Tab-separated table of C-alpha atoms and ligand atoms in Angstrom:
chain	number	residue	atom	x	y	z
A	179	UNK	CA	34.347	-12.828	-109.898
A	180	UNK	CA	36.436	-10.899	-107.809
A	181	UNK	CA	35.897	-10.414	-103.529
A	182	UNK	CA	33.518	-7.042	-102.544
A	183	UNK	CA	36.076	-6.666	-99.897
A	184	UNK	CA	39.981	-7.580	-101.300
A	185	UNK	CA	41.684	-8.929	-104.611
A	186	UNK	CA	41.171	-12.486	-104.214
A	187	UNK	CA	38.919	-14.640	-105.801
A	188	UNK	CA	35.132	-14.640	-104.780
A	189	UNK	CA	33.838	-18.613	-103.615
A	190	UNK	CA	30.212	-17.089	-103.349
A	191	UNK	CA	27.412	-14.917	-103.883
A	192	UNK	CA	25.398	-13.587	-100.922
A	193	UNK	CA	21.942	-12.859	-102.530
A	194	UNK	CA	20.740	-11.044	-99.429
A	195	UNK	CA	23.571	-8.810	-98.668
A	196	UNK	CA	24.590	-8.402	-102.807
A	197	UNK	CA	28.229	-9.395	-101.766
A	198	UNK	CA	30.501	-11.946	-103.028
A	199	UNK	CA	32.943	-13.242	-100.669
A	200	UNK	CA	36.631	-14.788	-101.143
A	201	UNK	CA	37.231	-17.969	-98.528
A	202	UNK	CA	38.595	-15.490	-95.656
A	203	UNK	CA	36.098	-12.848	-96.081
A	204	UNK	CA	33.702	-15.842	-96.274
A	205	UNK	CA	34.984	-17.132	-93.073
A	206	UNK	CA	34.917	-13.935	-91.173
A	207	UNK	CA	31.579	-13.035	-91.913
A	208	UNK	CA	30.142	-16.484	-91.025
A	209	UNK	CA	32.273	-17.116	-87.515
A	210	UNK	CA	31.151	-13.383	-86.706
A	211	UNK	CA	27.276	-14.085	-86.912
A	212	UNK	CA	28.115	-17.218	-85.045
A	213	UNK	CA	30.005	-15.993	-82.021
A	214	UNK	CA	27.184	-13.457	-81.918
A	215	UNK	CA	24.590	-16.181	-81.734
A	216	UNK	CA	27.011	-17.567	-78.417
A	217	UNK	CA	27.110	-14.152	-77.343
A	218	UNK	CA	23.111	-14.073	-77.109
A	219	UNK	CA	21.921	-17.424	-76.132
A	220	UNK	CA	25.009	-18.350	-73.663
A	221	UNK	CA	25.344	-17.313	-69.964
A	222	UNK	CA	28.745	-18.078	-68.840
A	223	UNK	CA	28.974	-17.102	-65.048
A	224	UNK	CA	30.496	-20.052	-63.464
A	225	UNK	CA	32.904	-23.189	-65.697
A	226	UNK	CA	30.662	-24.794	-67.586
A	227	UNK	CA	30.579	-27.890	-69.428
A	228	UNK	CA	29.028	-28.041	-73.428
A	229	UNK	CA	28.161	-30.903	-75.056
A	230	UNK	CA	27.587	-30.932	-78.829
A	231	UNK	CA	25.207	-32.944	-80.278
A	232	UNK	CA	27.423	-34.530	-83.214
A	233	UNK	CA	25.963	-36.654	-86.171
A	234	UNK	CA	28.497	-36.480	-88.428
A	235	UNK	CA	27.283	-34.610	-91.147
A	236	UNK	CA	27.433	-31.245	-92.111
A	237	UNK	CA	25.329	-28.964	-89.546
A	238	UNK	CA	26.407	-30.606	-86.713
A	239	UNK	CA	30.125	-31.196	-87.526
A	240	UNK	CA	30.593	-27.208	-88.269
A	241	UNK	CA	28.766	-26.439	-85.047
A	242	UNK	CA	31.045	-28.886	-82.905
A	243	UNK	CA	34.283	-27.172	-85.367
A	244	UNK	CA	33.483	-24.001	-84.484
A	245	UNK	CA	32.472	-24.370	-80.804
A	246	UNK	CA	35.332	-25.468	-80.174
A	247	UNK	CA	37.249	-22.446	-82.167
A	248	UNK	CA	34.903	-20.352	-80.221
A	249	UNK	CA	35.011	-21.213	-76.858
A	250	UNK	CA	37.857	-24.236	-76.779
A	251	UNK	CA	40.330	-21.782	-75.600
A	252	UNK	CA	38.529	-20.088	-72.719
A	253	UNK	CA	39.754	-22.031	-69.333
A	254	UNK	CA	36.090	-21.893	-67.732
A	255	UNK	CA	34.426	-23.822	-70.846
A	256	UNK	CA	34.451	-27.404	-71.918
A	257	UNK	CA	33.604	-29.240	-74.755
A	258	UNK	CA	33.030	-32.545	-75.155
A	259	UNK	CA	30.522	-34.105	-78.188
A	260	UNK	CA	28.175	-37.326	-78.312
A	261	UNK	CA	27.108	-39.245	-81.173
A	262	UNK	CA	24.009	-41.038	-81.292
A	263	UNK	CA	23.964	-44.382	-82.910
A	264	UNK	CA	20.505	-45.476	-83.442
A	265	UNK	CA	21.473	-48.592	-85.336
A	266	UNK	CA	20.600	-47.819	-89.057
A	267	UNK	CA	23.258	-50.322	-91.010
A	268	UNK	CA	25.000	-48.606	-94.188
A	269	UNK	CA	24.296	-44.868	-92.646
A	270	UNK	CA	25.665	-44.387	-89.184
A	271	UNK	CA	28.398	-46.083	-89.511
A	272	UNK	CA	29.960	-43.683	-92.160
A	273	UNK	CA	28.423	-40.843	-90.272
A	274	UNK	CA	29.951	-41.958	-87.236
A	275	UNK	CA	33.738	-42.694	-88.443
A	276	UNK	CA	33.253	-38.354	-89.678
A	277	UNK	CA	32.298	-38.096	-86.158
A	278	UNK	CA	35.121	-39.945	-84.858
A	279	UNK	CA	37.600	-38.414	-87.241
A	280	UNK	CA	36.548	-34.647	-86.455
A	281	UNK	CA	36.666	-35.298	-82.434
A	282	UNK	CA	40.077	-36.811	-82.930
A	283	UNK	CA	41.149	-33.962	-84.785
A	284	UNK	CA	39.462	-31.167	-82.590
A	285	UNK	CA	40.886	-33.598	-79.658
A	286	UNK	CA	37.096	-33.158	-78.489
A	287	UNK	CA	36.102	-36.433	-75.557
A	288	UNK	CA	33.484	-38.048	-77.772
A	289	UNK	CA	31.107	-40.539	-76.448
A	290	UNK	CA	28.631	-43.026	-78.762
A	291	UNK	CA	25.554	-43.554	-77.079
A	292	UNK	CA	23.867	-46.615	-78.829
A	293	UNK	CA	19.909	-47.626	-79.170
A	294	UNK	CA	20.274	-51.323	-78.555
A	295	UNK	CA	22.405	-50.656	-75.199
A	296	UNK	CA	20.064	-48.132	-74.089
A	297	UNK	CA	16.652	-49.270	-75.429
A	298	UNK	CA	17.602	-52.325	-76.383
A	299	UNK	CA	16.433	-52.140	-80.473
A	300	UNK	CA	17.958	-50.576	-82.857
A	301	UNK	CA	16.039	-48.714	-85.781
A	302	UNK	CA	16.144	-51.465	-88.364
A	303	UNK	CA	14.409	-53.629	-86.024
A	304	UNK	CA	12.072	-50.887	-85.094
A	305	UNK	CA	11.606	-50.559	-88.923
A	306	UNK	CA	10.458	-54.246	-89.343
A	307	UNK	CA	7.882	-54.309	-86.104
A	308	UNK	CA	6.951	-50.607	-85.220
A	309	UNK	CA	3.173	-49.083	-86.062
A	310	UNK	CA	4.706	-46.086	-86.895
A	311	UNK	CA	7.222	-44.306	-89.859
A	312	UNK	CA	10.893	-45.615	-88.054
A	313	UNK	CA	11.425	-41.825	-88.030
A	314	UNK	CA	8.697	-40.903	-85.366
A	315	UNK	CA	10.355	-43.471	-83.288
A	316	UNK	CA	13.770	-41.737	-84.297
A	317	UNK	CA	13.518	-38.618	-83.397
A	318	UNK	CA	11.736	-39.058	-79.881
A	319	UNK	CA	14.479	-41.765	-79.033
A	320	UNK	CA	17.394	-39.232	-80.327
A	321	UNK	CA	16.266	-36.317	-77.961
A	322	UNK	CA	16.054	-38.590	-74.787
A	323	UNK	CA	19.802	-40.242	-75.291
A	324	UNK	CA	21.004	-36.631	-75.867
A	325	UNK	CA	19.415	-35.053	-73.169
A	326	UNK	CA	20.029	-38.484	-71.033
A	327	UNK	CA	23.495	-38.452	-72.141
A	328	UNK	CA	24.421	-34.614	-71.340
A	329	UNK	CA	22.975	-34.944	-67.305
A	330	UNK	CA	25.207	-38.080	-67.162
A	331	UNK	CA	28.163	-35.928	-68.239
A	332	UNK	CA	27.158	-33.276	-66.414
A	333	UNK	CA	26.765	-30.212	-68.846
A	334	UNK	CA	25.046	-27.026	-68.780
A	335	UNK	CA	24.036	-26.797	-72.596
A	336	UNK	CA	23.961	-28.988	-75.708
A	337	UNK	CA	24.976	-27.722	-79.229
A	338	UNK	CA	22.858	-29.374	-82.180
A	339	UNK	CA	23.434	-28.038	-85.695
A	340	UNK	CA	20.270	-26.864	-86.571
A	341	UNK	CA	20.477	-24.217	-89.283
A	342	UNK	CA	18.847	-21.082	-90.952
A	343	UNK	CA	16.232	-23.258	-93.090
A	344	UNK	CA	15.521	-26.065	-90.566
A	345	UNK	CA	14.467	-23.334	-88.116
A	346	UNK	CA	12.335	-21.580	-90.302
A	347	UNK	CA	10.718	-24.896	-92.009
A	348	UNK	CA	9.722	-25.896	-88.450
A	349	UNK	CA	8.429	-22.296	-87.011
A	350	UNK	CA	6.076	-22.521	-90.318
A	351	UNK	CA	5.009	-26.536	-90.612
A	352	UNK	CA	3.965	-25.771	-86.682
A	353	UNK	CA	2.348	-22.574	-87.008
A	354	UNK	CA	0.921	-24.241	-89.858
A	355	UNK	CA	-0.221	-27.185	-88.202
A	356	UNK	CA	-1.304	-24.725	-85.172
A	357	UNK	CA	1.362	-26.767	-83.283
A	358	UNK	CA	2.288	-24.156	-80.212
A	359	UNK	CA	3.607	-26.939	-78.105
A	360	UNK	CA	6.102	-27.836	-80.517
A	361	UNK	CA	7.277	-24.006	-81.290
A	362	UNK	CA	8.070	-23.708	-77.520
A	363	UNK	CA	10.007	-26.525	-77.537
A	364	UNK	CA	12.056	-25.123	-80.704
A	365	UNK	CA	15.199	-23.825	-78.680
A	366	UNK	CA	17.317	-22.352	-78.506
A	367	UNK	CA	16.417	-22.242	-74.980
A	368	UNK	CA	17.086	-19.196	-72.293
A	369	UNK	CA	15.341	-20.791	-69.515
A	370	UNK	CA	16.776	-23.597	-67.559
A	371	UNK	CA	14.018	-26.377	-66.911
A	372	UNK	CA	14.309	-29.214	-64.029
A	373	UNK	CA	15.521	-32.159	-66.011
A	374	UNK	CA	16.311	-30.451	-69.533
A	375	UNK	CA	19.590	-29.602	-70.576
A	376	UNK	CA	19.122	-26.451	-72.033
A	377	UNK	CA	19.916	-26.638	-76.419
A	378	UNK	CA	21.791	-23.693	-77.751
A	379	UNK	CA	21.712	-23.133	-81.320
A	380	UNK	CA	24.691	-21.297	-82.901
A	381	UNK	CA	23.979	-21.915	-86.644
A	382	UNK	CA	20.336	-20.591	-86.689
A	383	UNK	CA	21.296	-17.268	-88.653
A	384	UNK	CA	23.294	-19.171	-91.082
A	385	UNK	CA	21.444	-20.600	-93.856
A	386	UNK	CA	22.618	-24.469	-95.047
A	387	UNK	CA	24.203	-23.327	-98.386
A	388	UNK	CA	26.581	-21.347	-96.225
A	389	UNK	CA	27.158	-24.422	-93.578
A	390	UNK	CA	27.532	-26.499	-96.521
A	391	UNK	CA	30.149	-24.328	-98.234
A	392	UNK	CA	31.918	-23.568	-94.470
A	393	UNK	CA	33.030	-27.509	-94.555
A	394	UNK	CA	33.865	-28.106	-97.903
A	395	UNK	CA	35.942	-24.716	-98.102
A	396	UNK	CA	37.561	-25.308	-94.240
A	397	UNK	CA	38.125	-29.077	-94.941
A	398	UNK	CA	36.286	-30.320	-92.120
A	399	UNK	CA	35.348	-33.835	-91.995
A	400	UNK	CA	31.334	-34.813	-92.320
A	401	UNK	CA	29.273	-37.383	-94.200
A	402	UNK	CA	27.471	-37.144	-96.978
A	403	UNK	CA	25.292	-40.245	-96.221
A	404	UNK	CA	21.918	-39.661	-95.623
A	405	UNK	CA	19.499	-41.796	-93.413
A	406	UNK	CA	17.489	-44.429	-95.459
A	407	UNK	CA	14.565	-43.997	-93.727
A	408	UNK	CA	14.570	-40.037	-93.972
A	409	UNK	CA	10.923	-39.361	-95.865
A	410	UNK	CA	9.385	-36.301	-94.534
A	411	UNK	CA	7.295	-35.927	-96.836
A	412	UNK	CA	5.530	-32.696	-95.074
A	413	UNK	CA	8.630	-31.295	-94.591
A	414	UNK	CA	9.997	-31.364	-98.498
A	415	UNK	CA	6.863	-29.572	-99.092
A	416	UNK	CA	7.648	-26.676	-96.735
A	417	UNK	CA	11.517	-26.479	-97.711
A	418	UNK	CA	10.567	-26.136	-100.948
A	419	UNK	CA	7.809	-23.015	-100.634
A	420	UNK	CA	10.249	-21.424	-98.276
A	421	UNK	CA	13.008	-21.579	-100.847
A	422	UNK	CA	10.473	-20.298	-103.402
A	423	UNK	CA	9.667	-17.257	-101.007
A	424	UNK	CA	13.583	-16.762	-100.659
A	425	UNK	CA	13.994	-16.825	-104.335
A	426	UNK	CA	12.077	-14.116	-105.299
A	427	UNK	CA	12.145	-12.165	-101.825
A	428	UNK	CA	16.435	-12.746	-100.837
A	429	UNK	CA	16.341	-12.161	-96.815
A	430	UNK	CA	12.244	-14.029	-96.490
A	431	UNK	CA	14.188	-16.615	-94.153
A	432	UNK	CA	15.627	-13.982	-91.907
A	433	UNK	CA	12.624	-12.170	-91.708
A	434	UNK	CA	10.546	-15.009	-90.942
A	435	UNK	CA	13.359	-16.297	-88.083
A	436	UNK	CA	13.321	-12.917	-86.606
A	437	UNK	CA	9.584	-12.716	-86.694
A	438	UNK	CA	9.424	-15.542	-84.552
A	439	UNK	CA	12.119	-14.610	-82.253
A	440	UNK	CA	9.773	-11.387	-81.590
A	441	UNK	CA	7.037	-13.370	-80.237
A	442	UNK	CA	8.696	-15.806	-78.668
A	443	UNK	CA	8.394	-14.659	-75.469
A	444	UNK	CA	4.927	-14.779	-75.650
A	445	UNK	CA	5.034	-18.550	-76.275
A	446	UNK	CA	7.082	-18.806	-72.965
A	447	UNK	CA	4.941	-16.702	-70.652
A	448	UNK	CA	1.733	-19.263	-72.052
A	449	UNK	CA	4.208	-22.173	-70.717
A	450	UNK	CA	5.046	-20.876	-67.520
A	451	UNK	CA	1.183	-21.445	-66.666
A	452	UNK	CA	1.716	-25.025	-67.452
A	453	UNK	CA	2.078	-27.905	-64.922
A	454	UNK	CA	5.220	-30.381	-65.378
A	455	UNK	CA	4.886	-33.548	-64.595
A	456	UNK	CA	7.351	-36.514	-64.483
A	457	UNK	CA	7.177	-39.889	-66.394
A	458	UNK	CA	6.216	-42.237	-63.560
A	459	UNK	CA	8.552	-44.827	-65.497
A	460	UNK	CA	11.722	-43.324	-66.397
A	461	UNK	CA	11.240	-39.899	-64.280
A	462	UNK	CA	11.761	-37.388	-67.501
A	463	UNK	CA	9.841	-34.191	-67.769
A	464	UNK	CA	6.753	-35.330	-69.118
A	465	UNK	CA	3.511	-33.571	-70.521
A	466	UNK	CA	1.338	-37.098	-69.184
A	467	UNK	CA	1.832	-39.290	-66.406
A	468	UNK	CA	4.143	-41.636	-69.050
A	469	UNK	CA	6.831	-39.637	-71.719
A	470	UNK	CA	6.928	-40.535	-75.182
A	471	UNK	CA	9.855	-42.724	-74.908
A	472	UNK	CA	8.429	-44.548	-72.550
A	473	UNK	CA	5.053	-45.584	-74.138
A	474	UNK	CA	6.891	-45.650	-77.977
A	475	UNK	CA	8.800	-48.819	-76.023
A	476	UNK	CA	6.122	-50.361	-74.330
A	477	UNK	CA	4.044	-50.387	-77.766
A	478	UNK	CA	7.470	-51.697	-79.105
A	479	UNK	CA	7.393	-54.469	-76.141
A	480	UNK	CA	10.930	-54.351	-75.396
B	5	LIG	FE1	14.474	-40.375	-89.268
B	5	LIG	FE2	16.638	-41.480	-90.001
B	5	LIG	S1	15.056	-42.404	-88.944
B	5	LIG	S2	16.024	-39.457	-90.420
B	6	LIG	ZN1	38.063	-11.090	-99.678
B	7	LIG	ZN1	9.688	-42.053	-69.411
């Protein structure tokens, strides 16, 4: 199959737009949705400093790739990129020599922020004591070290990799669930808040087939590996009706993305009318008078 746009060869088939693309129309019509995403989420009045959320697979390793293509060459932006390393043996450590091998490459500062020096357990030890799926422990753990992480370096915004399906499974498992809480907290965020670094996301338009093919095709380094304990069960269920509805219906994700990006404002004017506290332990913004991180370890008794 030959390009819609030039002689070459076509690498793939855009269902929504009825195009098939060749590597460098492929590449143009990806980056150009992206830098539009940067365009729209990023406010760029003074240096700033950006610090992308790298895991070392695929999502986050294209956002860091292209961040830096981006915005590495402007003189009043800085990237730098920090890898979580929550202690899973036979997982990070591949995911985290990607990481390593990408920053080296981009010649990105990378910095490993590890569970055991900063909570002192890692996630297989969690995964032998904890009450709970090593996952819910995971994920609240992750989002503290990042955010912790980017106030000690000193940046304005965080990257993560989140893409065109993960967005829209989570706007519908929490409208599902009835979940408004968690929908504001979704990103990418416009409004600064004290103590949150605000999370730009400049791969929600692009759907993961596309990220997928953008890292392969531009030979970027990522992992494959996937985390052991990864069993969101819930989760499955949702990617798999939304790929159902994209199946028969080719732009459903879109539409549903955009749909929420209509009322999000409403969700924001419901949280200005909240109160935000501070964990009396660690001093993070907090919902109760102790954060989740806080009370996960004290359950944990470390
Ligand atoms: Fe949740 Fe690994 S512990 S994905
Ligand atoms: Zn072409
Ligand atoms: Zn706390």
């Amino acid at each position: 199959m030959k390009c819609s746009f030039c002689e070459r060869d076509a690498i793939i088939n855009i269902r929504y737009n009825g195009t098939h693309l060749c590597k460098e129309h492929f590449n143009r019509f990806l980056e150009r949705r992206v830098r539009l995403e940067f365009r729209n989420q990023l406010i760029i009045e003074k240096p700033i400093k950006i610090v992308v959320a790298l895991s070392g697979g695929k999502d986050s390793s294209v956002a860091l790739y292209l961040t830096k293509k981006i915005l590495g060459k402007r003189r009043d932006v800085e990237v730098e990129a920090v890898t979580i390393d929550e202690g899973i043996g036979g997982y990070r450590n591949l995911t985290l020599e990607a990481a390593k091998k990408l920053t080296e490459q981009l010649k990105v500062k990378h910095e490993v922020v590890s569970f055991k020096d900063k909570f002192g357990i890692t996630i297989d030890e969690i995964s032998k004591n904890g009450q709970l799926l090593p996952c819910s422990y995971c994920g609240v753990f992750r989002r503290k070290s990042i955010n912790d992480a980017s106030i000690e370096l000193d940046a304005d915004y965080v990257v993560t990799g989140l893409n065109l399906d993960d967005s829209v499974q989570t706007v519908i498992m929490n409208m599902a669930r009835g979940d408004l809480d968690r929908l504001e907290r979704l990103g990418p965020h416009f409004k600064r808040k004290d103590g949150m670094i605000p999370r730009l996301q400049p791969l929600r338009k692009i759907p993961e087939r596309e990220v997928l093919i953008y890292a392969i095709v531009n030979n970027i380094p990522f992992s494959h590996a996937e985390c052991p304990y990864a069993s969101d069960a819930i989760r499955n269920e949702f990617r798999e009706a939304v790929d159902k509805w994209e199946e028969r219906t080719p732009g459903t994700k879109f539409a549903i993305l955009n749909s929420f990006d209509e009322i999000r404002n409403l969700l924001y004017s419901r949280e200005d009318k909240k109160e935000i506290k501070r964990c009396k332990i660690c001093g993070a913004p907090s919902a109760g008078e102790i954060c989740k991180s806080c009370s996960m370890l004290m359950d944990l008794k470390v």
